[in-house]
mmCIF file of C-alpha atoms in Angstrom:
data_model
loop_
_atom_site.group_PDB
_atom_site.id
_atom_site.type_symbol
_atom_site.label_atom_id
_atom_site.label_comp_id
_atom_site.label_asym_id
_atom_site.label_seq_id
_atom_site.Cartn_x
_atom_site.Cartn_y
_atom_site.Cartn_z
ATOM 1 C CA LEU B 722 -75.676 -36.231 23.000
ATOM 2 C CA GLN B 723 -74.708 -34.079 20.797
ATOM 3 C CA ARG B 724 -74.110 -37.187 18.154
ATOM 4 C CA LEU B 725 -77.336 -38.434 18.989
ATOM 5 C CA ALA B 726 -78.577 -34.430 18.482
ATOM 6 C CA LEU B 727 -76.883 -34.241 15.321
ATOM 7 C CA ALA B 728 -78.420 -37.798 14.029
ATOM 8 C CA SER B 729 -81.653 -36.959 14.412
ATOM 9 C CA ASP B 730 -80.951 -33.162 12.942
ATOM 10 C CA LEU B 731 -82.860 -33.817 9.558
ATOM 11 C CA ALA B 732 -82.467 -30.420 8.051
ATOM 12 C CA ALA B 733 -77.913 -30.909 8.774
ATOM 13 C CA LEU B 734 -78.242 -34.146 7.394
ATOM 14 C CA GLU B 735 -79.666 -33.393 4.362
ATOM 15 C CA LYS B 736 -77.654 -30.718 4.224
ATOM 16 C CA ALA B 737 -74.729 -33.288 4.594
ATOM 17 C CA LEU B 738 -75.952 -35.509 1.880
ATOM 18 C CA ALA B 739 -76.249 -32.685 -1.058
ATOM 19 C CA LEU B 740 -72.694 -31.390 -0.011
ATOM 20 C CA ALA B 741 -71.659 -35.312 -0.074
ATOM 21 C CA GLY B 742 -73.481 -36.111 -3.056
ATOM 22 C CA GLN B 743 -71.664 -32.991 -5.004
ATOM 23 C CA ALA B 744 -68.089 -33.418 -4.268
ATOM 24 C CA TYR B 745 -69.179 -37.203 -5.485
ATOM 25 C CA GLN B 746 -70.336 -35.759 -9.008
ATOM 26 C CA ALA B 747 -67.349 -33.788 -9.223
ATOM 27 C CA GLU B 748 -65.032 -36.085 -8.634
ATOM 28 C CA ALA B 749 -66.632 -38.822 -10.418
ATOM 29 C CA ARG B 750 -66.972 -36.239 -13.229
ATOM 30 C CA ARG B 751 -62.781 -35.710 -12.847
ATOM 31 C CA VAL B 752 -62.485 -39.639 -13.006
ATOM 32 C CA SER B 753 -64.930 -39.954 -16.243
ATOM 33 C CA GLN B 754 -62.783 -37.006 -17.850
ATOM 34 C CA ALA B 755 -59.235 -38.730 -17.249
ATOM 35 C CA ARG B 756 -60.775 -41.985 -18.098
ATOM 36 C CA GLY B 757 -62.426 -40.947 -21.800
ATOM 37 C CA ARG B 758 -58.437 -39.742 -22.739
ATOM 38 C CA GLY B 759 -57.072 -42.400 -21.239
ATOM 39 C CA ALA B 760 -59.082 -45.652 -22.967
ATOM 40 C CA PRO B 761 -58.074 -45.048 -26.697
ATOM 41 C CA LYS B 762 -54.349 -44.052 -25.886
ATOM 42 C CA LEU B 763 -54.257 -47.552 -23.140
ATOM 43 C CA ALA B 764 -56.314 -49.784 -26.670
ATOM 44 C CA LYS B 765 -53.904 -48.839 -29.389
ATOM 45 C CA ALA B 766 -50.757 -49.481 -26.797
ATOM 46 C CA ILE B 767 -52.521 -52.496 -25.963
ATOM 47 C CA THR B 768 -53.341 -53.371 -29.551
ATOM 48 C CA GLN B 769 -49.769 -52.641 -30.512
ATOM 49 C CA ALA B 770 -48.407 -54.968 -28.384
ATOM 50 C CA MET B 771 -50.659 -57.719 -28.898
ATOM 51 C CA GLN B 772 -49.658 -57.972 -32.604
ATOM 52 C CA GLY B 773 -46.306 -58.941 -31.595
ATOM 53 C CA LEU B 774 -47.885 -62.324 -29.001
ATOM 54 C CA GLY B 775 -48.787 -64.302 -31.888
ATOM 55 C CA MET B 776 -52.464 -62.344 -32.206
ATOM 56 C CA GLN B 777 -51.850 -60.316 -35.368
ATOM 57 C CA GLY B 778 -54.697 -58.581 -36.497
ATOM 58 C CA GLY B 779 -56.414 -59.028 -32.867
ATOM 59 C CA SER B 780 -57.246 -55.784 -31.281
ATOM 60 C CA PHE B 781 -57.932 -54.288 -27.658
ATOM 61 C CA GLU B 782 -60.838 -52.111 -26.580
ATOM 62 C CA VAL B 783 -61.811 -50.280 -23.988
ATOM 63 C CA ALA B 784 -65.536 -49.592 -23.225
ATOM 64 C CA LEU B 785 -66.982 -46.594 -20.971
ATOM 65 C CA ASN B 786 -70.365 -47.963 -20.172
ATOM 66 C CA LYS B 787 -73.109 -45.354 -18.520
ATOM 67 C CA LEU B 788 -74.509 -46.267 -15.485
ATOM 68 C CA PRO B 789 -78.094 -45.464 -14.294
ATOM 69 C CA GLN B 790 -76.501 -44.342 -11.426
ATOM 70 C CA GLY B 791 -73.097 -43.600 -9.998
ATOM 71 C CA GLN B 792 -71.177 -46.724 -7.853
ATOM 72 C CA SER B 793 -68.642 -46.147 -5.723
ATOM 73 C CA SER B 794 -66.418 -46.761 -9.302
ATOM 74 C CA GLY B 795 -67.269 -43.730 -10.865
ATOM 75 C CA LEU B 796 -70.517 -42.778 -13.125
ATOM 76 C CA GLU B 797 -69.807 -45.663 -16.358
ATOM 77 C CA GLU B 798 -68.739 -49.368 -16.223
ATOM 78 C CA VAL B 799 -64.924 -49.881 -17.223
ATOM 79 C CA VAL B 800 -65.198 -53.160 -19.762
ATOM 80 C CA PHE B 801 -62.112 -54.511 -21.197
ATOM 81 C CA LEU B 802 -63.333 -55.765 -24.858
ATOM 82 C CA VAL B 803 -60.750 -58.181 -27.552
ATOM 83 C CA ALA B 804 -60.733 -59.653 -30.633
ATOM 84 C CA GLY B 805 -58.134 -62.630 -30.776
ATOM 85 C CA HIS B 806 -57.978 -61.651 -35.129
ATOM 86 C CA ALA B 807 -58.723 -59.802 -37.831
ATOM 87 C CA GLY B 808 -62.578 -59.316 -38.770
ATOM 88 C CA SER B 809 -63.520 -60.723 -35.306
ATOM 89 C CA THR B 810 -66.092 -58.463 -33.020
ATOM 90 C CA PRO B 811 -64.820 -57.362 -29.687
ATOM 91 C CA ARG B 812 -66.583 -58.639 -26.716
ATOM 92 C CA PRO B 813 -65.232 -59.299 -23.046
ATOM 93 C CA VAL B 814 -61.562 -60.392 -22.713
ATOM 94 C CA GLY B 815 -63.264 -63.676 -19.949
ATOM 95 C CA LYS B 816 -65.674 -64.682 -22.735
ATOM 96 C CA VAL B 817 -63.499 -64.915 -25.871
ATOM 97 C CA ALA B 818 -59.900 -65.015 -24.829
ATOM 98 C CA SER B 819 -58.637 -69.097 -23.808
ATOM 99 C CA GLY B 820 -55.988 -69.042 -21.256
ATOM 100 C CA GLY B 821 -53.218 -68.374 -23.218
ATOM 101 C CA GLU B 822 -54.347 -65.338 -24.896
ATOM 102 C CA LEU B 823 -55.305 -64.172 -21.056
ATOM 103 C CA SER B 824 -51.565 -64.856 -20.414
ATOM 104 C CA ARG B 825 -50.481 -62.604 -23.474
ATOM 105 C CA ILE B 826 -53.351 -60.095 -22.677
ATOM 106 C CA ALA B 827 -52.662 -59.568 -19.106
ATOM 107 C CA LEU B 828 -48.280 -59.251 -20.609
ATOM 108 C CA ALA B 829 -49.672 -56.822 -23.047
ATOM 109 C CA ILE B 830 -51.283 -54.811 -20.519
ATOM 110 C CA ALA B 831 -48.616 -55.263 -18.059
ATOM 111 C CA VAL B 832 -45.682 -54.040 -20.141
ATOM 112 C CA THR B 833 -47.923 -51.538 -21.621
ATOM 113 C CA THR B 834 -48.750 -50.157 -18.079
ATOM 114 C CA SER B 835 -45.494 -50.695 -16.142
ATOM 115 C CA ALA B 836 -43.958 -47.394 -15.347
ATOM 116 C CA LEU B 837 -48.040 -47.049 -13.209
ATOM 117 C CA GLY B 838 -47.970 -50.662 -11.800
ATOM 118 C CA GLN B 839 -46.842 -50.340 -8.026
ATOM 119 C CA ALA B 840 -46.794 -54.222 -7.712
ATOM 120 C CA GLN B 841 -42.799 -55.410 -7.054
ATOM 121 C CA THR B 842 -43.136 -59.223 -8.381
ATOM 122 C CA LEU B 843 -45.506 -60.481 -11.601
ATOM 123 C CA ILE B 844 -46.056 -63.880 -12.147
ATOM 124 C CA PHE B 845 -46.131 -65.396 -15.636
ATOM 125 C CA ASP B 846 -48.258 -69.318 -15.673
ATOM 126 C CA GLU B 847 -47.396 -70.366 -19.186
ATOM 127 C CA VAL B 848 -48.080 -67.766 -20.625
ATOM 128 C CA ASP B 849 -46.062 -68.479 -23.544
ATOM 129 C CA SER B 850 -49.286 -71.424 -24.652
ATOM 130 C CA GLY B 851 -49.468 -71.382 -28.455
ATOM 131 C CA VAL B 852 -46.530 -70.007 -29.341
ATOM 132 C CA GLY B 853 -43.551 -70.593 -30.415
ATOM 133 C CA GLY B 854 -40.157 -69.291 -32.648
ATOM 134 C CA ALA B 855 -39.868 -65.810 -32.502
ATOM 135 C CA VAL B 856 -43.315 -65.015 -31.183
ATOM 136 C CA ALA B 857 -41.774 -67.218 -28.050
ATOM 137 C CA GLU B 858 -38.782 -64.668 -28.082
ATOM 138 C CA THR B 859 -40.720 -61.659 -27.763
ATOM 139 C CA VAL B 860 -42.775 -63.008 -25.114
ATOM 140 C CA GLY B 861 -39.217 -63.842 -23.754
ATOM 141 C CA ARG B 862 -37.933 -60.626 -24.218
ATOM 142 C CA LEU B 863 -41.360 -58.644 -23.022
ATOM 143 C CA MET B 864 -40.767 -60.291 -18.929
ATOM 144 C CA GLN B 865 -37.172 -59.508 -19.652
ATOM 145 C CA GLN B 866 -38.083 -55.577 -19.680
ATOM 146 C CA LEU B 867 -40.719 -56.049 -17.193
ATOM 147 C CA GLY B 868 -38.081 -58.036 -15.047
ATOM 148 C CA ALA B 869 -35.839 -54.488 -15.313
ATOM 149 C CA ASP B 870 -37.200 -52.935 -12.743
ATOM 150 C CA ARG B 871 -39.028 -55.692 -10.448
ATOM 151 C CA GLN B 872 -39.499 -58.909 -10.216
ATOM 152 C CA VAL B 873 -40.834 -61.017 -12.652
ATOM 153 C CA LEU B 874 -41.838 -65.339 -11.878
ATOM 154 C CA ALA B 875 -42.671 -67.002 -15.242
ATOM 155 C CA VAL B 876 -43.411 -70.926 -15.751
ATOM 156 C CA THR B 877 -42.921 -71.923 -19.856
ATOM 157 C CA HIS B 878 -41.954 -75.255 -21.505
ATOM 158 C CA LEU B 879 -39.845 -72.671 -24.189
ATOM 159 C CA PRO B 880 -36.393 -72.477 -24.261
ATOM 160 C CA GLN B 881 -36.508 -69.206 -26.406
ATOM 161 C CA VAL B 882 -38.904 -67.893 -22.775
ATOM 162 C CA ALA B 883 -36.322 -69.639 -20.577
ATOM 163 C CA ALA B 884 -33.298 -68.114 -22.145
ATOM 164 C CA CYS B 885 -34.065 -64.514 -21.658
ATOM 165 C CA ALA B 886 -34.044 -65.019 -17.429
ATOM 166 C CA HIS B 887 -30.869 -64.303 -15.403
ATOM 167 C CA HIS B 888 -31.942 -67.272 -13.154
ATOM 168 C CA HIS B 889 -33.398 -70.865 -13.450
ATOM 169 C CA TRP B 890 -35.231 -73.494 -11.463
ATOM 170 C CA VAL B 891 -36.199 -76.886 -12.878
ATOM 171 C CA VAL B 892 -39.403 -78.635 -11.541
ATOM 172 C CA THR B 893 -39.375 -81.718 -11.147
ATOM 173 C CA LYS B 894 -41.659 -84.285 -10.153
ATOM 174 C CA ARG B 895 -40.891 -88.196 -8.651
ATOM 175 C CA SER B 896 -43.104 -90.603 -6.650
ATOM 176 C CA ASP B 897 -41.719 -93.498 -4.229
ATOM 177 C CA LYS B 898 -44.168 -95.301 -1.438
ATOM 178 C CA SER B 899 -44.911 -92.619 -0.044
ATOM 179 C CA GLY B 900 -46.349 -90.631 -2.686
ATOM 180 C CA SER B 901 -45.260 -87.819 -5.052
ATOM 181 C CA PHE B 902 -43.672 -84.867 -4.447
ATOM 182 C CA SER B 903 -43.024 -82.246 -6.665
ATOM 183 C CA GLN B 904 -39.531 -81.130 -6.068
ATOM 184 C CA LEU B 905 -37.545 -76.891 -6.796
ATOM 185 C CA GLN B 906 -33.706 -76.868 -8.043
ATOM 186 C CA ALA B 907 -32.080 -73.708 -9.028
ATOM 187 C CA VAL B 908 -29.406 -74.485 -12.015
ATOM 188 C CA THR B 909 -26.396 -72.534 -12.884
ATOM 189 C CA ASP B 910 -23.869 -72.075 -15.275
ATOM 190 C CA ASN B 911 -23.106 -75.485 -17.415
ATOM 191 C CA ASP B 912 -26.589 -76.818 -15.953
ATOM 192 C CA ARG B 913 -28.708 -74.218 -17.194
ATOM 193 C CA VAL B 914 -27.053 -75.486 -21.036
ATOM 194 C CA GLN B 915 -27.589 -78.816 -20.609
ATOM 195 C CA GLU B 916 -31.185 -77.659 -19.218
ATOM 196 C CA ILE B 917 -32.617 -75.369 -22.147
ATOM 197 C CA ALA B 918 -30.550 -77.840 -24.257
ATOM 198 C CA ARG B 919 -33.130 -80.707 -23.139
ATOM 199 C CA MET B 920 -36.106 -77.987 -23.780
ATOM 200 C CA LEU B 921 -34.619 -77.721 -27.649
ATOM 201 C CA GLY B 922 -33.673 -81.609 -27.961
ATOM 202 C CA GLY B 923 -35.453 -83.463 -25.425
ATOM 203 C CA ASP B 924 -33.269 -86.139 -23.111
ATOM 204 C CA LYS B 925 -30.708 -86.950 -25.424
ATOM 205 C CA ARG B 926 -28.386 -83.814 -26.110
ATOM 206 C CA SER B 927 -26.231 -83.411 -28.708
ATOM 207 C CA ALA B 928 -23.438 -81.300 -29.474
ATOM 208 C CA THR B 929 -25.689 -79.183 -31.726
ATOM 209 C CA SER B 930 -28.379 -78.583 -29.291
ATOM 210 C CA LEU B 931 -26.206 -78.088 -26.365
ATOM 211 C CA ALA B 932 -24.058 -75.314 -28.600
ATOM 212 C CA HIS B 933 -27.265 -74.215 -29.279
ATOM 213 C CA ALA B 934 -28.405 -73.522 -26.099
ATOM 214 C CA GLN B 935 -25.224 -71.602 -25.268
ATOM 215 C CA GLU B 936 -25.626 -69.146 -28.127
ATOM 216 C CA MET B 937 -29.380 -68.657 -26.477
ATOM 217 C CA LEU B 938 -28.475 -68.169 -23.485
ATOM 218 C CA GLN B 939 -25.600 -65.210 -24.448
ATOM 219 C CA ASN B 940 -27.980 -63.789 -26.709
ATOM 220 C CA LEU B 941 -31.171 -63.423 -25.166
ATOM 221 C CA SER B 942 -29.942 -63.184 -20.901
ATOM 222 C CA ALA B 943 -28.221 -60.134 -22.394
ATOM 223 C CA GLY B 944 -31.015 -57.554 -21.498
ATOM 224 C CA GLY B 945 -32.823 -56.197 -17.813
ATOM 225 C CA GLY B 946 -33.030 -58.705 -15.009
ATOM 226 C CA ALA B 947 -35.767 -61.460 -14.429
#
């Protein structure tokens, strides 16, 4: 009966609404101020990370667009804008970035904010798409850096990236009369060298590719856990 009476007390409801509105505005302004301080720093850090990920000259921006009225997320809409190369106009990331670029931008964001995130497992699916050489090694090093304090799973076809990990699984596909099957097999010790050599030079492994694979594993897997 008391709750029913309170529900019909318009004056009390209006007062509660006003108090809630004041509390919302105070908190929303605090969030807006924090966003205003953090957005330029985040944009600068991610832009810097992009330069080593095959997106030289590209830039990342954080737009804080004022909303006509407050929403559950605050007084503004947060939009990530990206320019993939120098001279291009930054546009919403989902509209201009390819799948590989999205993965690399996600990697740049993950590395930049790694100390803030709560996720204990990060999964990157062919984050190295469209890159090679030194850029691929940078991608591997960054994922290795993330793996220092969390679990990182990466699907890759590049030996420079694979060599940065401490554990390897090989995915193969086979078919028989009953259908097609995917198989996941852990590889260790010499099998790791053999697999990296295969990624380097194909199924016909040579002494050169095996030596190169051994060197890559020794040099690149010496960092954090992945």
